[in-house]
Coordinates of C-alpha atoms in Angstrom, one line a residue:
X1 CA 0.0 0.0 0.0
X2 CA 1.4 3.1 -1.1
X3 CA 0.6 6.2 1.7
X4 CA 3.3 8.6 0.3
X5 CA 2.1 12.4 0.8
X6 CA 4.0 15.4 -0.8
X7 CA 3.6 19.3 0.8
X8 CA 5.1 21.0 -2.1
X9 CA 8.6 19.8 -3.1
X10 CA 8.3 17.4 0.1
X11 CA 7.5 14.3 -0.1
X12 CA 6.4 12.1 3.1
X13 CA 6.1 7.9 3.8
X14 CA 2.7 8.7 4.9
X15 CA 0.1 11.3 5.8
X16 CA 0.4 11.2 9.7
X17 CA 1.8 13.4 12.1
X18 CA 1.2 14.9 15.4
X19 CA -0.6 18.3 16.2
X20 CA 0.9 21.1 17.1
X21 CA 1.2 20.9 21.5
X22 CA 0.9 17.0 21.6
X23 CA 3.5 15.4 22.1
X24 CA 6.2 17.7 21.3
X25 CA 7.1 20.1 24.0
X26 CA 10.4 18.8 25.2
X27 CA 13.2 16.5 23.6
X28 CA 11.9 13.1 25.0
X29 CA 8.9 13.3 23.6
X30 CA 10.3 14.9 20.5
X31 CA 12.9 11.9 20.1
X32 CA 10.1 9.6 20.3
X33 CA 7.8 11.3 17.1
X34 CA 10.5 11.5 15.5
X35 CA 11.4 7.7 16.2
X36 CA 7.4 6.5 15.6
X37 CA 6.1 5.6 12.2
X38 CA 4.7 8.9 11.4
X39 CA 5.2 10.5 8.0
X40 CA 6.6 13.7 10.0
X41 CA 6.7 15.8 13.2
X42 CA 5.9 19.5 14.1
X43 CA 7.2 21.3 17.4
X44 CA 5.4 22.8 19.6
X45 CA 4.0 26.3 19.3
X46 CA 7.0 28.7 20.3
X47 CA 7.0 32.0 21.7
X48 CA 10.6 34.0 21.2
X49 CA 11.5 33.2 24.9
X50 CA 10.7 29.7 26.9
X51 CA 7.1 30.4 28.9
X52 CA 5.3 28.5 31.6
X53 CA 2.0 28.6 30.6
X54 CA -1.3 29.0 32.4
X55 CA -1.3 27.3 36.2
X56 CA -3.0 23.6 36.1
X57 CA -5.8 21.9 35.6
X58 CA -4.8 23.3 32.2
X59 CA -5.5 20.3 30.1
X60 CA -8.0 17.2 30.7
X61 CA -10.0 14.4 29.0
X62 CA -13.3 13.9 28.8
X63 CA -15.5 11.7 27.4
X64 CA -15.7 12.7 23.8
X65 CA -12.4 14.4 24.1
X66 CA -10.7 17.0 25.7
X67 CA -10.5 20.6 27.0
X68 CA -7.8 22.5 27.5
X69 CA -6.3 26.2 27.9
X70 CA -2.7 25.7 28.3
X71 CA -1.1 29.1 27.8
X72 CA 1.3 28.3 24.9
X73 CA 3.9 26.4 27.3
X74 CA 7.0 26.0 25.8
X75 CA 11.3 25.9 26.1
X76 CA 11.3 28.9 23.7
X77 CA 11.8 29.3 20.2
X78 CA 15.3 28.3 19.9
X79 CA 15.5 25.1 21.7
X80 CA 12.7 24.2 18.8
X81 CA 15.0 25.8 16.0
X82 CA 17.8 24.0 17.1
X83 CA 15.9 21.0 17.8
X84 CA 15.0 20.8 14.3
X85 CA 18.6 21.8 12.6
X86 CA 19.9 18.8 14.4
X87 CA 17.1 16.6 13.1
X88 CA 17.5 17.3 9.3
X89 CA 21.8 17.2 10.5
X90 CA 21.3 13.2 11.5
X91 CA 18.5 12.5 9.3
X92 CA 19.0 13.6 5.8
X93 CA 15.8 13.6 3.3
X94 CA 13.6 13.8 5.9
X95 CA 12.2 16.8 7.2
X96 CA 9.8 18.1 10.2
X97 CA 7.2 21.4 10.6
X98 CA 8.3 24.1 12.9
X99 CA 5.5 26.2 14.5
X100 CA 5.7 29.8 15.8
X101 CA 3.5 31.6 17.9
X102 CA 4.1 35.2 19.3
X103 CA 2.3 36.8 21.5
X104 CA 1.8 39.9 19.1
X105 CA 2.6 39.7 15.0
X106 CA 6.1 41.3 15.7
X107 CA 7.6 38.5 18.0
X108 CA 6.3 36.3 14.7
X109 CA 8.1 38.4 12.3
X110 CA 10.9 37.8 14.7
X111 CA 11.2 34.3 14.2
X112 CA 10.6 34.1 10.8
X113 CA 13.8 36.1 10.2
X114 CA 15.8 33.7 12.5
X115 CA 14.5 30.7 10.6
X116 CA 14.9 32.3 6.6
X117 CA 18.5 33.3 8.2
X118 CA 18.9 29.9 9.6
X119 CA 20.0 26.7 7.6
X120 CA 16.7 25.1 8.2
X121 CA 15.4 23.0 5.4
X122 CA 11.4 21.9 6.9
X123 CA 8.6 23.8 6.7
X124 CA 7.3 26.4 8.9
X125 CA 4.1 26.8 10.3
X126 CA 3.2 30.3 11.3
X127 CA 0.3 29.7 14.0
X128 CA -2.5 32.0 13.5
X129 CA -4.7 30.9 16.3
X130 CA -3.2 32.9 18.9
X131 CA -3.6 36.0 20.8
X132 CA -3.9 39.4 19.1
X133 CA -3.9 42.8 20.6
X134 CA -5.9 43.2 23.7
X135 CA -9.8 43.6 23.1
X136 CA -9.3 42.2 19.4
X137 CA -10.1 38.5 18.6
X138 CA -7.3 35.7 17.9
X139 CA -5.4 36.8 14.8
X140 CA -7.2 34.0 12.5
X141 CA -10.4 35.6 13.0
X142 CA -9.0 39.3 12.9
X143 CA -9.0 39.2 8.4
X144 CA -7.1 42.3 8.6
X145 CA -4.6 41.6 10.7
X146 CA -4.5 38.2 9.1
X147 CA -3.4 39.9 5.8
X148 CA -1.2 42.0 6.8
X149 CA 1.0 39.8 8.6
X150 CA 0.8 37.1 5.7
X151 CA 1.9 40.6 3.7
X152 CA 5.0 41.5 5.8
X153 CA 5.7 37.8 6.5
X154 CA 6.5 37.0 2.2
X155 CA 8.3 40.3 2.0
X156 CA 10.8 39.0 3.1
X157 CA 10.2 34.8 3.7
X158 CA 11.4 32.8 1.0
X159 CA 11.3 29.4 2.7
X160 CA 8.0 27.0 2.8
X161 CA 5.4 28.6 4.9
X162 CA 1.9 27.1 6.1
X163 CA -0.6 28.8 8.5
X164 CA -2.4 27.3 11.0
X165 CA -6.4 28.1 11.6
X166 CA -8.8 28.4 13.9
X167 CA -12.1 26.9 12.6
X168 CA -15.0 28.8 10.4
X169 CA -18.4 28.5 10.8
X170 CA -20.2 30.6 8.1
X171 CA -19.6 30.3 4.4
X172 CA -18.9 33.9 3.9
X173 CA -15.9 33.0 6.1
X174 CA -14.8 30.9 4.3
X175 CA -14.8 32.6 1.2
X176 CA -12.8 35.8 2.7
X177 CA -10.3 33.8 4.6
X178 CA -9.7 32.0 0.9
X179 CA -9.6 35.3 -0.8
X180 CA -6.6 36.4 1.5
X181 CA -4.7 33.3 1.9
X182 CA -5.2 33.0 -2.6
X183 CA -3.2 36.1 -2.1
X184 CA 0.0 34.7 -1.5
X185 CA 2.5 32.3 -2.2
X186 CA 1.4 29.8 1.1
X187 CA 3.0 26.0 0.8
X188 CA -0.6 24.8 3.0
X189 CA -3.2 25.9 5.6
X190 CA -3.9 23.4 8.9
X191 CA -7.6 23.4 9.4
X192 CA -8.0 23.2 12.7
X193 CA -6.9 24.0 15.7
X194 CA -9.2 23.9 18.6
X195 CA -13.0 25.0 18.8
X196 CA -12.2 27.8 21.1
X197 CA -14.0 28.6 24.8
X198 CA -16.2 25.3 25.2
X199 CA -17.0 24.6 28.6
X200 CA -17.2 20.9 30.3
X201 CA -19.2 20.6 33.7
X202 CA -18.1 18.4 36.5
X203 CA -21.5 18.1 38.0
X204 CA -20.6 15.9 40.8
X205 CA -18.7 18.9 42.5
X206 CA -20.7 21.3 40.1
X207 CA -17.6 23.0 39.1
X208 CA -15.6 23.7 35.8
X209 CA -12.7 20.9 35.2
X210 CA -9.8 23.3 34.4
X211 CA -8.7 26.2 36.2
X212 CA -7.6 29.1 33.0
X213 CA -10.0 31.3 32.2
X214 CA -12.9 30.5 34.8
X215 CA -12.8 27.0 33.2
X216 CA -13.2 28.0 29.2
X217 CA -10.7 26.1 27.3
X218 CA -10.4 24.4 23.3
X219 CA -12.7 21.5 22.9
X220 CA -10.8 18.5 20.8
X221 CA -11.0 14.7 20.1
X222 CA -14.4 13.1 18.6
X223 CA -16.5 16.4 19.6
X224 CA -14.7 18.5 17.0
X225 CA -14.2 15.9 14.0
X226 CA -17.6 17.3 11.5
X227 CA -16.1 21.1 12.0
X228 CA -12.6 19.9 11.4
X229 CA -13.7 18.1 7.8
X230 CA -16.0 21.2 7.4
X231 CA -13.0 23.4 7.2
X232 CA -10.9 21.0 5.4
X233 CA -13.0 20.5 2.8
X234 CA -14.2 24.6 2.3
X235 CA -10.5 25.0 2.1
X236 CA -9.7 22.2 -0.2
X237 CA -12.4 23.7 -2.9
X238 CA -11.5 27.0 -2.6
X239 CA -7.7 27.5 -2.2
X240 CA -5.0 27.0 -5.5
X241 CA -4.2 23.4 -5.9
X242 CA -0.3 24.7 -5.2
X243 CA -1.5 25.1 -1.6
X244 CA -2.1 21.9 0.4
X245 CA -4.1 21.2 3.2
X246 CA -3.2 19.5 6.7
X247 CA -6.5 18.0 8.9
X248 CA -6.3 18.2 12.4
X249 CA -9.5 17.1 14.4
X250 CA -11.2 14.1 15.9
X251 CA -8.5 11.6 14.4
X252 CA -8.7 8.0 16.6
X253 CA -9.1 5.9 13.6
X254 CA -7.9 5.2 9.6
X255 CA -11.5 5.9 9.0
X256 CA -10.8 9.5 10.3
X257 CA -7.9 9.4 8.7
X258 CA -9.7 8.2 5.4
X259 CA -12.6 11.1 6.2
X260 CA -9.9 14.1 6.3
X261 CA -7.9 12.8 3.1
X262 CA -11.2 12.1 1.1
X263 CA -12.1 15.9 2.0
X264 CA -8.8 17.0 0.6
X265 CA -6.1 16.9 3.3
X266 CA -2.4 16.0 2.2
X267 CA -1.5 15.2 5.3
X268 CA -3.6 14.4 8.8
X269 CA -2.7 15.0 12.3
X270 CA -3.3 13.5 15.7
X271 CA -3.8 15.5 18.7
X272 CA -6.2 14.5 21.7
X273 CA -6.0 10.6 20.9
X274 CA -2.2 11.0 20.8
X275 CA -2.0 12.5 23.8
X276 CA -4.3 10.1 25.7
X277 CA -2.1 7.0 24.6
X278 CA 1.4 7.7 23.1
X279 CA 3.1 7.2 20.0
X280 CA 1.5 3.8 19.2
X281 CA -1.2 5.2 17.9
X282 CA 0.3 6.0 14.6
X283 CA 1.0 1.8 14.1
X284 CA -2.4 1.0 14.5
X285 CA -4.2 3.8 12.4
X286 CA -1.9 3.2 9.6
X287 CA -3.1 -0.8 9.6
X288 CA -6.3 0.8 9.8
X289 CA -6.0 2.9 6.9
X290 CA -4.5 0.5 4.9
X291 CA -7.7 -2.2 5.5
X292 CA -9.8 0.3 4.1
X293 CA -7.7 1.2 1.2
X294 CA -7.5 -2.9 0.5
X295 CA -11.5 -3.0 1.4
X296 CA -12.2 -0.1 -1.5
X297 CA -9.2 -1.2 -4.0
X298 CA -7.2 2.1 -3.7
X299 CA -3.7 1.2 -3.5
X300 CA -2.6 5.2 -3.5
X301 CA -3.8 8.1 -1.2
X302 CA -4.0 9.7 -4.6
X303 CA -7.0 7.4 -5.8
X304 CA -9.5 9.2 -3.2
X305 CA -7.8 12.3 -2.1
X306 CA -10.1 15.0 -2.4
X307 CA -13.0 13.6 -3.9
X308 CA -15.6 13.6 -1.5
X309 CA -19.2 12.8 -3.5
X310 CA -22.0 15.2 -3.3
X311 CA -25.5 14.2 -3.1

């Protein structure tokens, strides 16, 4: 069975890889993605200097999922940049995903000049479901601010860059977030991070379950699995074919898998059901993926990819 995935110029042994925060915040767990059968890897979320995060219960599971509002913990952008030069160093035709995420858009632009100065050879991922200015929504649902950092980002940028979404949930969304992101020369988009400030009851103590944010936090797992192919697919038919798409939602199966690449996504990552039971995972939805591929006599990804049936 033949899972190969390409980004561009980058070709991968299969679609699979870890979201952005699972599983990827130190070098332990780092060495063991990058030691798993995944296709490929991203770092965590960096900030220009190493942060804490927001105090704990930050992250938990529930039933259909998880919630979490962790505060963008991480050892700082360099460790992750360093991290990664190594990685391509020891580990030659292979290549991982950084991802940024400032706390404004100039600590962004900051780190995109270290890595288009630096001899890294992956692709970025420029995280734009983050914080903004104060009293202004995350910078994925701020349009402008979303163009004009995407503006002064390819100014000067002339490595692979992606961007990384928060979910949509109106068609005229959609097309406007499409209409910017057409603008420019982007390698792919994520769809999505986390369906932002869900709330999850513990009604036995009739309290909230995590402590940021008077227990408001991003909802992920199975809960967010229909908006996560949503985006993926109103992405995949209205972006240029030169820009790919990564899905990132509700992924415990190969029949997720097989939902996000039939919707359009090049690649597919694992977040929640990762983080719940380790590296593993990745085995066992690959065997998955490949019984349904046998099942439906697809021997290539590119046999299905992106052609989802109307009725």
């Amino acid at each position: 069975m033949n899972f190969t995935s390409k980004i561009g110029s980058f070709k991968f042994e299969n679609p699979l890889m870890n979201a952005s925060g699972v599983w990827c915040d130190d070098k332990e767990k780092l060495d063991e993605l990058k030691n798993s059968s995944s296709g490929s890897f991203v770092t965590k979320s960096a900030t220009p200097q190493m942060r804490e995060g927001n105090p704990s219960p930050r992250y938990i599971e529930v039933p259909l999922g998880s919630i979490n509002s962790m505060g963008l913990p991480n050892l700082g952008f360099d460790f992750y940049l360093n991290y990664s030069l190594k990685f391509q160093e020891n580990n030659p035709g292979k290549v991982n995903f950084i991802s940024i995420a400032g706390m404004k858009p100039e600590e962004n632009l900051e780190m995109l000049h270290k890595i288009n100065d630096s001899d890294f050879k992956g692709l970025t991922e420029l995280n734009l479901s983050c914080p903004n200015l104060p009293g202004k929504p995350q910078i994925g649902y701020d349009f402008e601010a979303t163009e004009l950092i995407l503006k002064q980002a390819f100014e000067f940028f002339n490595k692979p860059l992606g961007v990384k979404l928060p979910p949509y949930f109106d068609m005229v969304h959609f097309d406007q977030m499409a209409e910017i992101l057409n603008q420019f020369p982007l390698a792919y988009v994520n769809c999505i991070n986390s369906v932002g400030n869900g709330l999850y009851i513990d009604t036995e103590n009739e309290s909230v379950v995590i402590k940021p944010k008077d227990g408001f936090g991003g909802i992920g797992g199975a809960y967010v699995k229909p908006t996560a192919l949503a985006n993926v697919r109103a992405f995949y038919t209205r972006l240029n074919k030169s820009i790919s798409i990564i899905g990132c939602g509700g992924v415990e199966s190969g029949k997720d898998v097989f939902e996000h690449l039939l919707c359009g996504a090049e690649m597919v990552q694992v977040g929640t059901h990762l983080m719940r039971n380790g590296t593993l995972v990745f085995d066992k939805i690959l065997s998955e993926l490949a019984e349904i591929m046998e099942q439906k006599g697809y021997k290539n990804i590119k046999d299905f990819r992106g052609k989802l049936k109307s009725l």
